[in-house]
C-alpha cells in the first residue's frame, strides 16, 4: 500500500481552478505525500469530455495520485468509475461530499450527499465495489446545516471508505465560518479508519497545533498552499523563510509548466497565481494590474524575471 498512516500524512487539497497538474507538480517537489485532482464531474467522465480527460492527467512525480469525483447518481458514478478503471497511474478515487456550489448541490452531488446518508452510503459502496484502484476515500464537511460529523464518519466507515477527510465546517459555513476542530476530533475518535483534518491549516504552526491537539491521521492543506507551495517543505523540515532567489525559480518553473500544459492560454491562467505569489511584496498592486493586461507568454515571463 502506498499510503503510510503510521505517521501523519500531508495532503494537498483539491481546489478547482488551482490544483491542476502544473501546480500539483510544483507542490509535490516540496514533499506533499498525496495529491488529488481537481473535482471531476462523473457525468463529464461518462461522456468522455476532452477537457475532463485532460484534467485527469498527472505529473510523473505524483505517486500516489487520487482522482476526486463528484456525483449524486449511483449509475452515473458506477460508469465514471469504470472509465477510471481503464486509466493507469491512479491510486484512489475520492468522493466529493463538500462542494457547496448550488449547481452541484441541485444535482444531489457534493455537500447534498451529507443530507442523505443512505444515498451517501450507496454511492461509496458503488465506488468500492467497482473501482480497481487501491483506495476509496471520501471528503466531507461536518454536515449540511448542522454538525453530524460523528454519524457521517460511522456511515462512511461502514460503507467501506478506506479513509476520510473532514473539512471542519458545515455547508452553511461555506469557506468562512470558524473551523470546528473539536468536531473533527470527535469523528476521528468514533471510527477506526484514518481521518484527515482540513480547514484553515495555513501555516506550519497551525498544522503542528492541529496534529498535537486533534491528533488526526494527517492534515490537508488547500488555500495555505496557493502562493506558498513550499509550505509542505516547511511542515516537514521545520519552518524556514523562503529565499527570494528560490521563490523566483519556483514561480518561473510553475509558469513554464503552465505553458507546457495549457499552451499559450496558460499565461492568462497564471495571472491568479501571480496575484498570490506577490502577496505582501512591494509594488505588487502595480505588477498585478500590469500582468492582467498581458497574455503573451514571452512577455509575461520577462515581467516575472524582472519583478521577482
Ligand atoms: C477555490 C476553491 C476550490 C475548491 N475546489 C474543491 C474541489 O474541487 N474539491 C473539494 O473537495 N474541495 C474543494 N475546495 C475545498 C478545499 O479542498 C478545502 O476543503 C477548503 O478550502 C478548506 O481548506 P483550506 O482552508 O486549507 O483551503 C475548494 C476550495 C476553494 C477555496
XYZ file of C-alpha atoms and ligand atoms in Angstrom:
339
model
C 0.000 0.000 0.000
C 1.338 3.400 -0.942
C -0.085 5.450 1.918
C 1.702 5.115 5.221
C -0.628 6.076 8.038
C 1.911 5.207 10.731
C 2.869 8.899 10.626
C 0.818 11.987 9.770
C 0.003 12.287 6.096
C 0.403 15.683 4.419
C -2.138 16.107 1.664
C -2.705 18.840 -0.896
C -6.432 19.660 -1.000
C -8.291 19.596 -4.301
C -9.032 23.193 -5.307
C -10.944 23.568 -8.568
C -9.191 26.112 -10.766
C -5.920 25.932 -8.792
C -4.616 22.436 -8.129
C -4.120 21.427 -11.741
C -1.184 19.340 -12.961
C 1.313 22.249 -13.086
C 0.541 23.396 -9.534
C 0.463 19.863 -8.135
C 3.822 19.011 -9.644
C 5.369 22.106 -8.047
C 3.838 21.246 -4.657
C 4.882 17.621 -4.964
C 8.541 18.609 -5.104
C 8.165 20.116 -1.638
C 7.051 16.835 -0.154
C 3.245 16.568 -0.174
C 2.517 12.889 0.492
C -0.658 12.797 -1.569
C -2.025 14.935 -4.379
C -5.554 14.801 -5.736
C -7.064 16.024 -8.989
C -9.487 18.921 -9.080
C -13.114 17.841 -8.686
C -14.193 15.885 -11.775
C -17.864 15.598 -12.653
C -18.843 11.948 -13.003
C -21.243 12.953 -15.793
C -18.437 14.595 -17.748
C -16.306 11.487 -17.281
C -19.047 9.256 -18.633
C -19.376 11.486 -21.692
C -15.601 11.410 -22.112
C -15.332 15.180 -22.359
C -11.876 16.030 -23.711
C -11.443 18.842 -21.194
C -12.272 16.477 -18.343
C -9.866 13.828 -19.567
C -7.100 16.427 -19.659
C -7.884 17.230 -16.009
C -7.154 13.590 -15.112
C -3.552 13.756 -16.315
C -0.903 13.634 -13.633
C 2.747 14.512 -13.335
C 5.094 11.503 -13.104
C 6.055 12.843 -9.659
C 2.540 12.234 -8.359
C 2.754 8.796 -6.857
C 0.378 8.186 -5.155
C -2.261 10.139 -7.046
C -6.022 10.265 -6.477
C -8.844 11.470 -8.692
C -11.738 13.208 -6.988
C -15.172 12.689 -8.482
C -18.475 14.389 -7.789
C -21.772 12.685 -8.424
C -25.182 12.100 -6.934
C -26.413 9.219 -9.057
C -25.197 5.677 -8.399
C -25.473 4.520 -12.015
C -23.502 7.503 -13.313
C -20.905 7.118 -10.573
C -20.549 3.432 -11.443
C -19.937 4.279 -15.112
C -17.488 7.023 -14.137
C -15.565 4.524 -12.007
C -15.429 2.145 -14.967
C -13.890 4.901 -17.095
C -11.258 5.500 -14.402
C -10.580 1.762 -14.184
C -9.207 1.943 -17.726
C -6.627 4.570 -16.739
C -3.355 3.527 -15.127
C -1.483 5.530 -12.514
C -4.492 6.419 -10.352
C -4.195 5.018 -6.837
C -7.510 6.049 -5.414
C -10.879 7.615 -6.014
C -12.040 10.317 -3.635
C -15.727 11.205 -3.473
C -16.545 14.906 -3.121
C -19.148 15.457 -0.401
C -18.240 19.016 0.426
C -18.832 21.210 -2.599
C -21.324 23.935 -1.572
C -21.961 25.334 -5.068
C -25.744 25.453 -5.786
C -25.363 23.953 -9.277
C -23.655 20.876 -7.810
C -25.980 20.634 -4.793
C -29.076 20.759 -7.051
C -27.840 17.630 -8.804
C -27.695 15.859 -5.458
C -23.889 15.863 -5.529
C -21.158 17.465 -3.386
C -22.422 18.574 0.020
C -26.006 17.479 -0.846
C -24.897 13.924 -0.031
C -24.408 14.967 3.600
C -28.192 15.272 3.918
C -28.948 11.774 2.676
C -26.755 9.268 4.486
C -28.448 6.240 2.882
C -27.636 7.519 -0.585
C -24.161 8.569 0.508
C -23.504 5.034 1.724
C -24.805 3.520 -1.538
C -22.532 5.730 -3.617
C -19.458 4.906 -1.532
C -20.342 1.193 -1.739
C -20.696 1.537 -5.508
C -17.214 3.055 -5.835
C -15.701 0.485 -3.503
C -17.325 -2.394 -5.378
C -16.476 -1.329 -8.928
C -13.168 0.518 -8.593
C -9.943 -1.333 -9.425
C -7.882 1.273 -7.536
C -6.202 0.666 -4.179
C -8.209 3.250 -2.217
C -11.689 4.686 -1.865
C -11.771 7.868 0.192
C -14.390 10.489 0.937
C -14.063 14.207 1.614
C -16.863 15.615 3.745
C -17.844 18.676 5.699
C -19.242 18.427 9.235
C -22.750 18.324 7.817
C -25.083 20.304 5.584
C -26.684 22.715 8.070
C -25.840 21.033 11.347
C -22.832 19.162 12.642
C -23.294 15.411 12.062
C -19.628 14.548 11.692
C -19.621 11.577 14.073
C -22.634 9.971 12.393
C -21.246 10.632 8.912
C -17.856 9.180 9.778
C -19.502 5.980 11.042
C -21.689 5.705 7.931
C -18.614 6.077 5.722
C -16.617 3.548 7.707
C -19.462 1.020 7.401
C -19.789 1.744 3.672
C -16.155 0.744 3.160
C -14.283 4.040 2.884
C -10.558 3.436 3.470
C -10.125 6.883 4.996
C -11.945 10.194 5.129
C -11.066 13.866 5.157
C -13.165 16.265 7.179
C -13.362 19.967 6.350
C -14.395 21.330 9.750
C -17.306 23.469 8.580
C -20.874 22.734 7.585
C -22.108 23.551 4.104
C -23.829 26.600 5.593
C -20.422 27.706 6.888
C -19.120 27.841 3.287
C -15.441 28.863 3.472
C -15.595 31.489 6.247
C -17.220 30.137 9.412
C -14.733 29.212 12.146
C -13.411 25.673 11.715
C -14.601 23.325 14.465
C -11.546 21.166 15.085
C -13.154 19.538 18.128
C -15.820 18.051 15.881
C -13.124 16.596 13.659
C -11.555 15.104 16.788
C -14.869 13.599 17.920
C -15.378 11.997 14.498
C -11.806 10.702 14.481
C -12.339 9.076 17.856
C -15.595 7.442 16.729
C -14.102 5.380 13.891
C -11.200 3.047 13.180
C -10.383 4.327 9.700
C -7.871 7.178 9.290
C -9.272 10.705 9.448
C -7.517 13.672 7.849
C -8.214 17.147 9.213
C -8.872 20.068 6.868
C -9.792 23.725 7.063
C -7.731 26.877 7.606
C -4.493 24.981 8.191
C -2.349 27.611 6.553
C 0.933 27.781 8.469
C 3.373 25.171 9.797
C 2.496 26.281 13.362
C -1.209 25.766 12.758
C -0.531 22.326 11.293
C 1.537 21.386 14.329
C -1.235 22.617 16.643
C -3.828 20.516 14.824
C -1.606 17.433 14.801
C -0.891 17.728 18.529
C -4.356 18.666 19.755
C -6.761 16.989 17.333
C -4.475 14.007 16.632
C -5.802 13.282 13.152
C -4.038 10.858 10.802
C -2.940 13.718 8.620
C -3.645 17.258 7.541
C -4.945 18.505 4.220
C -3.911 21.971 3.093
C -5.638 23.944 0.350
C -5.566 27.734 0.321
C -2.473 27.749 2.521
C -0.503 26.218 -0.354
C -1.684 28.649 -3.023
C 1.109 31.194 -3.476
C 3.136 29.145 -0.965
C 3.704 25.688 -2.472
C 6.769 25.314 -0.229
C 4.536 25.062 2.860
C 4.873 21.251 2.735
C 8.659 21.543 2.976
C 8.321 23.921 5.928
C 5.958 21.478 7.607
C 8.226 18.516 7.258
C 11.604 20.134 7.798
C 10.734 22.880 10.266
C 9.916 26.468 9.389
C 12.327 28.248 7.088
C 11.860 31.539 5.370
C 11.837 31.154 1.627
C 14.870 32.658 -0.081
C 13.799 35.212 -2.745
C 16.040 33.605 -5.377
C 14.459 30.212 -4.751
C 10.989 31.752 -4.839
C 11.784 33.265 -8.231
C 12.898 29.863 -9.520
C 9.695 28.245 -8.263
C 7.458 30.908 -9.834
C 9.259 30.557 -13.163
C 9.080 26.787 -13.049
C 5.357 26.912 -12.270
C 4.840 29.361 -15.142
C 6.793 27.173 -17.591
C 4.735 24.146 -16.587
C 1.528 26.110 -17.181
C 2.593 26.972 -20.729
C 3.659 23.408 -21.357
C 0.325 22.017 -20.147
C -2.159 24.602 -21.464
C -0.241 26.194 -24.347
C -0.293 29.999 -24.686
C -3.513 30.309 -22.664
C -1.509 29.116 -19.663
C -0.270 32.697 -19.313
C -3.795 34.019 -18.763
C -4.488 31.225 -16.289
C -1.263 32.045 -14.448
C -2.378 35.593 -13.583
C -4.249 34.444 -10.468
C -1.146 32.603 -9.253
C 0.948 35.743 -9.751
C -1.583 37.582 -7.606
C -0.909 35.217 -4.710
C 2.843 34.850 -5.281
C 3.203 38.630 -4.992
C 1.166 38.966 -1.782
C 2.942 41.353 0.583
C 5.672 42.283 -1.901
C 6.358 45.928 -2.593
C 4.963 47.100 -5.925
C 2.593 44.095 -6.003
C -0.542 46.021 -6.905
C 1.066 47.707 -9.957
C 2.530 44.381 -11.003
C -0.861 42.660 -10.755
C -2.523 45.358 -12.826
C 0.187 45.014 -15.436
C 0.002 41.202 -15.676
C -3.769 41.398 -16.068
C -3.121 43.109 -19.404
C -0.636 40.529 -20.661
C -1.461 37.268 -22.395
C 1.724 36.669 -24.366
C 3.834 34.010 -22.590
C 7.210 35.531 -23.531
C 6.162 38.969 -22.295
C 4.786 37.559 -19.053
C 7.926 35.510 -18.422
C 10.013 38.642 -18.889
C 7.848 40.511 -16.351
C 8.288 37.707 -13.822
C 12.063 37.734 -14.374
C 12.152 41.460 -13.684
C 9.752 41.624 -10.725
C 10.829 38.726 -8.511
C -11.235 27.907 -4.954
C -11.558 26.643 -4.220
C -11.809 25.482 -4.940
C -12.122 24.287 -4.275
N -12.328 23.156 -5.001
C -12.549 21.970 -4.352
C -12.685 20.752 -5.077
O -12.586 20.706 -6.310
N -12.918 19.616 -4.353
C -13.019 19.622 -2.978
O -13.225 18.584 -2.372
N -12.896 20.770 -2.294
C -12.645 21.918 -2.939
N -12.460 23.054 -2.209
C -12.409 22.967 -0.732
C -10.978 22.699 -0.264
O -10.500 21.455 -0.714
C -10.866 22.747 1.269
O -11.714 21.763 1.821
C -11.250 24.100 1.861
O -10.724 25.161 1.064
C -10.743 24.253 3.291
O -9.345 24.020 3.361
P -8.252 25.198 3.316
O -8.651 26.205 4.363
O -6.953 24.524 3.596
O -8.309 25.795 1.955
C -12.192 24.264 -2.855
C -11.948 25.449 -2.142
C -11.631 26.617 -2.799
C -11.360 27.853 -1.983
